[in-house]
Coordinates of C-alpha atoms in Angstrom, one line a residue:
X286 CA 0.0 0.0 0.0
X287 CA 2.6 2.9 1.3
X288 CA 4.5 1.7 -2.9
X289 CA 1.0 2.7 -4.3
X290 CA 0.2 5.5 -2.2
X291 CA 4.0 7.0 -3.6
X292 CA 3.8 6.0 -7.2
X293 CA 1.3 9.2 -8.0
X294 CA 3.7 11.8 -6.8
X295 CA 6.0 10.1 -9.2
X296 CA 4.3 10.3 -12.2
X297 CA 3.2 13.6 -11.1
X298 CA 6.6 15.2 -10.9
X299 CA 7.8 13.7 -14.4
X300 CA 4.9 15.2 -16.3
X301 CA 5.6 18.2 -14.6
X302 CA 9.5 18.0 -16.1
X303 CA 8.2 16.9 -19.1
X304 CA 5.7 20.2 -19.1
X305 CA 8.9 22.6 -17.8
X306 CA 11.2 21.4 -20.6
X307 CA 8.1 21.8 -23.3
X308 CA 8.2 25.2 -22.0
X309 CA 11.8 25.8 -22.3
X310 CA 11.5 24.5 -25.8
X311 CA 8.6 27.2 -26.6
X312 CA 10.6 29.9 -24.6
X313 CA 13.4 29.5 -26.8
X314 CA 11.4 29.7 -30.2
X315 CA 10.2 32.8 -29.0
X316 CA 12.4 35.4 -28.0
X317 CA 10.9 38.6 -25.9
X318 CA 10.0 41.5 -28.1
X319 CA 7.5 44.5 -27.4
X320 CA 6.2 44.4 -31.6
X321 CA 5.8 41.4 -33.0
X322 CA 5.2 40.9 -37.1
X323 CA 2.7 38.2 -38.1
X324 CA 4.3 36.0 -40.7
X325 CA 4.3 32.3 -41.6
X326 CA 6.6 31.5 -39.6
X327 CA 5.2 32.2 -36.2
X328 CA 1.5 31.9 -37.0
X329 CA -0.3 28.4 -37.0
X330 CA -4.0 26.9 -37.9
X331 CA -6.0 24.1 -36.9
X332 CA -9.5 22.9 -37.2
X333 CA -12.3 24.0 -34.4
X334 CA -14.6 21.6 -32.8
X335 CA -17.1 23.6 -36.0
X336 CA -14.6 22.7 -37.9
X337 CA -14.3 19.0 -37.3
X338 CA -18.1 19.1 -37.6
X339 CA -18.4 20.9 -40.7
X340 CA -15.5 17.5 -41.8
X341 CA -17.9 15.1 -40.4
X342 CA -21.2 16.6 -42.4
X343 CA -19.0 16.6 -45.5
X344 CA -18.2 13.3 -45.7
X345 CA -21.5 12.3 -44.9
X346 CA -22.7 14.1 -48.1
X347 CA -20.6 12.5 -49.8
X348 CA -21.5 8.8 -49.0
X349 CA -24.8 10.1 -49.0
X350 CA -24.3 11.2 -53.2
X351 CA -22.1 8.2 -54.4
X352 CA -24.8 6.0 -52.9
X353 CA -27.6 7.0 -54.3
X354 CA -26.1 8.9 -57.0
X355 CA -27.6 12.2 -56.1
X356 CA -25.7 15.0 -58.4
X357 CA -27.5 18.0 -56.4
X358 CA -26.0 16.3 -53.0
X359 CA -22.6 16.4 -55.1
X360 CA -23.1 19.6 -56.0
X361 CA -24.0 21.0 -52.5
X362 CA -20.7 18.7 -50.9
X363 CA -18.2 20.1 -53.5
X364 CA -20.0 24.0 -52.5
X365 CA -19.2 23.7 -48.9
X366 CA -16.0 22.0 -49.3
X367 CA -15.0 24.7 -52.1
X368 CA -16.3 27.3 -49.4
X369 CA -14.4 25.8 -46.5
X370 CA -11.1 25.7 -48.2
X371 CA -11.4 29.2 -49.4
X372 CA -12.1 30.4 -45.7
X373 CA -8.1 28.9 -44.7
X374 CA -6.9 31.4 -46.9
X375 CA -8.8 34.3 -45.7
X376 CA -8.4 33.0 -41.9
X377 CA -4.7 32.9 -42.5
X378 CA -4.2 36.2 -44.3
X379 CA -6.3 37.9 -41.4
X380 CA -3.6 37.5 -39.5
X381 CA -0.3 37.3 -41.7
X382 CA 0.9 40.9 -42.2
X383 CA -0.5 42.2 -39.1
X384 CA 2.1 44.0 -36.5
X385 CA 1.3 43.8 -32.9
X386 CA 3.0 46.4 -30.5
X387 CA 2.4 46.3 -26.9
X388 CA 3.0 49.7 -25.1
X389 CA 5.0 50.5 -21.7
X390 CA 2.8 49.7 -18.9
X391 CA 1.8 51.8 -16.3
X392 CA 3.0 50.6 -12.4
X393 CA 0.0 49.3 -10.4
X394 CA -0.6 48.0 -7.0
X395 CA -0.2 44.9 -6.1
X396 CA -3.9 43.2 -6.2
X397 CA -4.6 45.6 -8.7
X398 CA -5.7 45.0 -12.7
X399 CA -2.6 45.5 -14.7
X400 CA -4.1 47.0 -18.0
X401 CA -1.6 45.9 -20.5
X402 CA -2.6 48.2 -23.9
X403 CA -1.8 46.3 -27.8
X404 CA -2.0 48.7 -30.5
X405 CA -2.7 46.3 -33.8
X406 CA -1.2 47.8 -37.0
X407 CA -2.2 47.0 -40.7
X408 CA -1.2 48.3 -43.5
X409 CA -3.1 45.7 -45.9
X410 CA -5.8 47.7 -48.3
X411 CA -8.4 45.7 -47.0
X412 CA -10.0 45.6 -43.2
X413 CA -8.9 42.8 -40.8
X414 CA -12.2 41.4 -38.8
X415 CA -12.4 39.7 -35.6
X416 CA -9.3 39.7 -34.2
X417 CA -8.6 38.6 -30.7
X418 CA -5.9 39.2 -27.8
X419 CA -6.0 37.7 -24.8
X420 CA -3.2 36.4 -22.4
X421 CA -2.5 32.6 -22.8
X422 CA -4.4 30.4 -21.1
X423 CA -7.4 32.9 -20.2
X424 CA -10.7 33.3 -22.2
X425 CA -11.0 37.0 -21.6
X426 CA -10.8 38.0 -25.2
X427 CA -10.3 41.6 -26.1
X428 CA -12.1 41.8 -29.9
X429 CA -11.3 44.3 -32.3
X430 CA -11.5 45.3 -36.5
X431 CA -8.2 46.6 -37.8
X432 CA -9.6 49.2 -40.7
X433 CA -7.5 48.9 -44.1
X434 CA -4.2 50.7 -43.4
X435 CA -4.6 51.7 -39.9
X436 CA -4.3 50.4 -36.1
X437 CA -7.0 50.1 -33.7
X438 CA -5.9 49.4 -29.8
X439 CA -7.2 46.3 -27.8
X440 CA -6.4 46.2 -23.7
X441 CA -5.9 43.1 -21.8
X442 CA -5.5 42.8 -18.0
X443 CA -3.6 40.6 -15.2
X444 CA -3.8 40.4 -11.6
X445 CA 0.1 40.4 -10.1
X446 CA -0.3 39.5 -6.4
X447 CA 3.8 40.5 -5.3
X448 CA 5.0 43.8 -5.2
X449 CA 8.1 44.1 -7.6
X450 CA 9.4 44.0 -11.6
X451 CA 7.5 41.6 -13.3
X452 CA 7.7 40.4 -16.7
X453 CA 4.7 40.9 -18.7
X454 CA 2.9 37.1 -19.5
X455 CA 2.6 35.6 -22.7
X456 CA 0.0 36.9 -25.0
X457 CA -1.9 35.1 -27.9
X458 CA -3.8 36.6 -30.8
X459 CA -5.8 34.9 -33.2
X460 CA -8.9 34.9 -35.1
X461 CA -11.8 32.3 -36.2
X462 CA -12.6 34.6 -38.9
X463 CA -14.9 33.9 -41.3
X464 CA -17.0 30.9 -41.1
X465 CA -15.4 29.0 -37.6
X466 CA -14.3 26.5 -39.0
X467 CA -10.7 26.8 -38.6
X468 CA -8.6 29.0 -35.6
X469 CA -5.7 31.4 -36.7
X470 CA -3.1 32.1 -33.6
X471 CA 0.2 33.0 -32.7
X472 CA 1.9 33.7 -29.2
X473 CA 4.1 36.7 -28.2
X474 CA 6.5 36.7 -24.8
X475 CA 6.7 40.7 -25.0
X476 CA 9.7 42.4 -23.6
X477 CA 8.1 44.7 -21.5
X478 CA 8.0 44.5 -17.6
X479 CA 5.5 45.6 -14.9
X480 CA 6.9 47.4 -12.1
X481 CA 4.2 46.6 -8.9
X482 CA 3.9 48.8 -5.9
X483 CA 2.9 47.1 -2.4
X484 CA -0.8 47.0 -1.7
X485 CA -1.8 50.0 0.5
X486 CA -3.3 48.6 3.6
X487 CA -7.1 49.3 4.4
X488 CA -8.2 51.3 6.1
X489 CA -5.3 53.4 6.0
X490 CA -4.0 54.1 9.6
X491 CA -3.0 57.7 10.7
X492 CA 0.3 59.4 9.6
X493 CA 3.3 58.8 12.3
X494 CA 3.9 62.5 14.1
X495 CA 6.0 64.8 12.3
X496 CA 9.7 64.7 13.7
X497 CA 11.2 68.1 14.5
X498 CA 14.2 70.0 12.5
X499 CA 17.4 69.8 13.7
X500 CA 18.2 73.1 16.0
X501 CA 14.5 74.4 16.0
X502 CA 14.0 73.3 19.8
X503 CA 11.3 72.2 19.3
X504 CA 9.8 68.1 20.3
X505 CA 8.1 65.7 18.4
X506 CA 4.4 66.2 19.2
X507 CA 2.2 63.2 20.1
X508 CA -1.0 64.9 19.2
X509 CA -4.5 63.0 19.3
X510 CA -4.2 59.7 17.1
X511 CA -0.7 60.3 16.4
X512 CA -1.2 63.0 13.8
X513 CA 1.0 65.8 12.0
X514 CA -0.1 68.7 13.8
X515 CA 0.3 72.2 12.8
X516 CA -3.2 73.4 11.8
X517 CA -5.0 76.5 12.2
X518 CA -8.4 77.9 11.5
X519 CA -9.4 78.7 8.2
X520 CA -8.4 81.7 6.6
X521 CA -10.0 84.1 3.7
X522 CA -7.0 83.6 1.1
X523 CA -6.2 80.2 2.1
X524 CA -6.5 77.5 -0.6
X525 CA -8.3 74.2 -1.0
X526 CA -4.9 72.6 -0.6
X527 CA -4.2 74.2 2.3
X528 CA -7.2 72.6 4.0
X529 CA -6.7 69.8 5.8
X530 CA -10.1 67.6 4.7
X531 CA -9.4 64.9 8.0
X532 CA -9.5 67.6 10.2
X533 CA -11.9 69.4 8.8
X534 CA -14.4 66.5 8.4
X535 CA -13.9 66.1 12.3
X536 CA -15.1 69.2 13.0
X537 CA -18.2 69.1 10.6
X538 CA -19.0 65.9 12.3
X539 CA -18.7 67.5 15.7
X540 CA -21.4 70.5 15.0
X541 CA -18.1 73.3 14.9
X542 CA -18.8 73.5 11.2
X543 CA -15.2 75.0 10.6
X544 CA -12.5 74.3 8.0
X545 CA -9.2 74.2 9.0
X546 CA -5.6 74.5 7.3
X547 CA -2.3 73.8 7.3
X548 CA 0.2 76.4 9.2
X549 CA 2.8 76.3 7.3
X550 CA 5.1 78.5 9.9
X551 CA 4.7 75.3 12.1
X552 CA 5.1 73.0 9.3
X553 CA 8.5 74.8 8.7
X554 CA 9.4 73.5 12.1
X555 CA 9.1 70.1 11.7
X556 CA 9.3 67.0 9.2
X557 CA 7.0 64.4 8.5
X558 CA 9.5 60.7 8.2
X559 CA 7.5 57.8 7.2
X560 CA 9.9 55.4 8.8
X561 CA 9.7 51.6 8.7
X562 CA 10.7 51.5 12.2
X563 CA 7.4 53.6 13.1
X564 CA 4.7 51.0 11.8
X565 CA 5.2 49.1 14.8
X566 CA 4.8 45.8 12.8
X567 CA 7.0 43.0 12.7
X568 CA 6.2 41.4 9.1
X569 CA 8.0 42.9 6.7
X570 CA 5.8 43.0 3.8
X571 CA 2.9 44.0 6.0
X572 CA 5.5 47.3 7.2
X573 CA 5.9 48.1 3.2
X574 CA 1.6 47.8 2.6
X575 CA 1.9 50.9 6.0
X576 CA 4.2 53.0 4.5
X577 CA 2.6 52.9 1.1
X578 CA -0.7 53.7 2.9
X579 CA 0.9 56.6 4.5
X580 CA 2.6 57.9 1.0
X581 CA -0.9 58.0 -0.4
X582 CA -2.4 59.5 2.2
X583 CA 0.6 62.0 2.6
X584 CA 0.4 62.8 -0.9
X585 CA -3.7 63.8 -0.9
X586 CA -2.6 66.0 2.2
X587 CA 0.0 68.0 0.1
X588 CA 2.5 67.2 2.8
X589 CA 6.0 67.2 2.4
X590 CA 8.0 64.0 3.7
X591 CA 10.7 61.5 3.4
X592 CA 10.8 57.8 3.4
X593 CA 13.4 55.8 5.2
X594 CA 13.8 52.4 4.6
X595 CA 16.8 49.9 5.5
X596 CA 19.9 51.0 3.6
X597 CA 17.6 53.7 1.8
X598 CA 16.6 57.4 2.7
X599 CA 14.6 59.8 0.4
X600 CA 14.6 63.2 1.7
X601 CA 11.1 65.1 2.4
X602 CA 9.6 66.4 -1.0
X603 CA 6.4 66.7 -2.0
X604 CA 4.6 66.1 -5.4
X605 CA 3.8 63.1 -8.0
X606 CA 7.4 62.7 -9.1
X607 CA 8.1 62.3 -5.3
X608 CA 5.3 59.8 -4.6
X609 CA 6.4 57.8 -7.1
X610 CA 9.8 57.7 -6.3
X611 CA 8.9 56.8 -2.5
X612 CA 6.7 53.6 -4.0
X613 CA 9.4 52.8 -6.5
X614 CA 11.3 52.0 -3.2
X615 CA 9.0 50.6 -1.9
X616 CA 8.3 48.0 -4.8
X617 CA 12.1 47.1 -5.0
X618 CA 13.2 47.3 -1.8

C-alpha cells in the first residue's frame, strides 16, 4: 500500500519535467520582443470543434451522393467543401501581415488589474475582422476590427499578487474569422515589464507625528491619534490645498462647522519621516503595505515628507514625481 500510495507523486513530478522542458522548448522559439510581425513563420491553424463538424457533415454528403447517386447532394458537398477551403486562406491572411506592438505599462498595486494596452497595425488595403488578444491560457478576449491601413488598440489585463518587476505574460492573438471552421493564432513573450507597488493597507491608519528639524527646539508632538499637527483655523485667502479635509471633516462631524488648514510656519518646524521602524509591525511585507498607505495619504494631504527604509533614505519632497519615487522604493526594496 505505502509503494501505491508514492507512485502518484512520481508520475506527477515527471509530467511536470516533461511540461517545464516543453516550455523551455517554446521559450526559446520565442524570444521577448514588445512588436511582434505576423508571418508564416510564427502563425499556426488548426480545425475547431465547428470545424471537425463541418468534416464530419462533409463526408457524410458525400457517402450520401455516391450512394444513391444524387448530383445536387454532389453539388451541394463540392459547394461547402469549395467554401471551406477558401475560408483557410482568408483566416490565415487575417492575421499574416498584421504588426502587434504592446505599449509600456503603467505601475500598479499589487492586487490591482494591470491593463496591458496592444495597439494592432495594418497596413493591408483591405480591413482585418475579428481579431482577438487575450493572455495565454485565459478566455477573456479583447475583440477588435483593424480598418484597411490603420491600427485600432485592444487592452488586456492581469492580476500580479507580489510587489516588484514583473515580466509581462505571454500573450496570444488569433482569429476564427470567417466561417469558424478553422482558428488562426500566434503567441508573443513581449519584452516589456510591470513594475508593482505594495498594496496600500485598508483602512489606512494615521500618519506617524511629524519629527522636529534639527536646531528648532522644538519636540516631536504626540498629538491626538498620532497626527502631523500644525493646523490653524481657516483663513480668507487660504487655498483648498491648504485645507486639511481629516480635520476638517472632524469638525463638521462634531457641529463646529469650521474648516481648517495647514500652518505652514509650524510645518517649517518640523518634518513628516514615514519610517519603517514607526509601523510598529514585525512582518515585513505587512510594514511596506503601511508606509505605502501613508505615502498615499501624505500625498492627498499635500505634505511634504521623506521615506526611510533599510539602507535607503529619500529626503522630504512633496509632489507626483516624489510619490512615485517613494513607491518605487517601496516595490524594489
Amino acid at each position: 500500500m505505502p509503494d501505491a500510495l508514492a507512485a502518484p507523486p512520481a508520475r506527477h513530478g515527471t509530467r511536470a519535467a516533461l511540461a517545464a522542458r516543453w516550455q523551455r522548448w517554446w521559450n526559446a522559439r520565442l524570444p521577448r520582443t514588445d512588436t511582434l510581425a505576423l508571418t508564416q513563420r510564427n502563425l499556426y491553424i488548426l480545425p475547431t470543434a465547428a470545424g471537425w463538424m463541418l468534416a464530419l457533415t462533409l463526408l457524410v454528403l458525400l457517402v450520401a451522393s455516391i450512394n444513391f447517386q444524387l448530383n445536387l447532394g454532389y453539388l451541394l458537398t463540392f459547394l461547402l467543401a469549395g467554401s471551406a477551403a477558401a475560408s483557410i486562406h482568408v483566416c490565415h491572411a487575417t492575421l499574416r501581415g498584421l504588426t502587434l506592438h504592446l505599449l509600456p505599462p503603467e505601475p500598479q498595486f499589487a492586487g490591482s488589474a494591470a491593463l496591458l494596452e496592444v495597439r494592432l497595425h495594418s497596413q493591408r488595403r483591405r480591413p482585418r475582422r475579428a481579431i482577438a488578444v487575450a493572455l495565454r491560457g485565459s478566455e477573456h478576449w479583447a475583440l477588435a476590427d483593424v480598418p484597411a491601413g490603420g491600427e485600432a488598440t485592444v487592452q488586456v489585463a492581469f492580476t500580479p499578487q507580489r510587489r516588484g518587476l514583473h515580466a509581462v505574460p505571454m500573450l496570444t492573438a488569433q482569429t476564427l474569422f470567417p466561417l469558424g471552421a478553422f482558428r488562426v493564432w500566434t503567441l508573443w513573450r513581449p519584452a516589456a515589464e510591470v513594475l508593482v507597488y505594495p498594496q496600500p493597507e485598508q483602512p489606512a491608519p494615521p500618519l506617524p507625528p511629524g519629527e522636529p528639524l534639527a536646531g528648532s527646539g522644538a519636540a516631536a508632538l504626540q498629538h491626538g491619534g498620532g497626527e502631523l499637527d500644525g493646523v490653524r483655523a481657516w483663513r480668507q485667502g487660504d487655498t483648498l490645498r491648504q485645507v486639511v479635509w481629516k480635520k476638517a471633516a472632524r469638525t463638521w462631524a462634531s457641529g463646529a462647522g469650521e474648516l481648517v488648514s495647514r500652518d505652514t510656519q509650524h510645518s517649517q518646524r518640523h518634518e513628516l519621516w514615514l519610517d519603517t521602524a514607526a509601523t510598529g509591525l514585525a512582518d515585513p511585507e505587512a510594514r511596506l503595505s503601511r508606509l505605502a498607505s501613508w505615502v498615499l495619504q501624505a500625498d492627498r494631504l499635500g505634505l511634504a515628507y521623506g521615506l526611510r527604509l533599510p539602507g535607503r533614505q529619500i529626503a522630504p519632497a512633496s509632489g507626483a514625481g516624489h510619490r512615485r519615487a517613494c513607491l518605487e522604493a517601496l516595490a524594489l526594496c
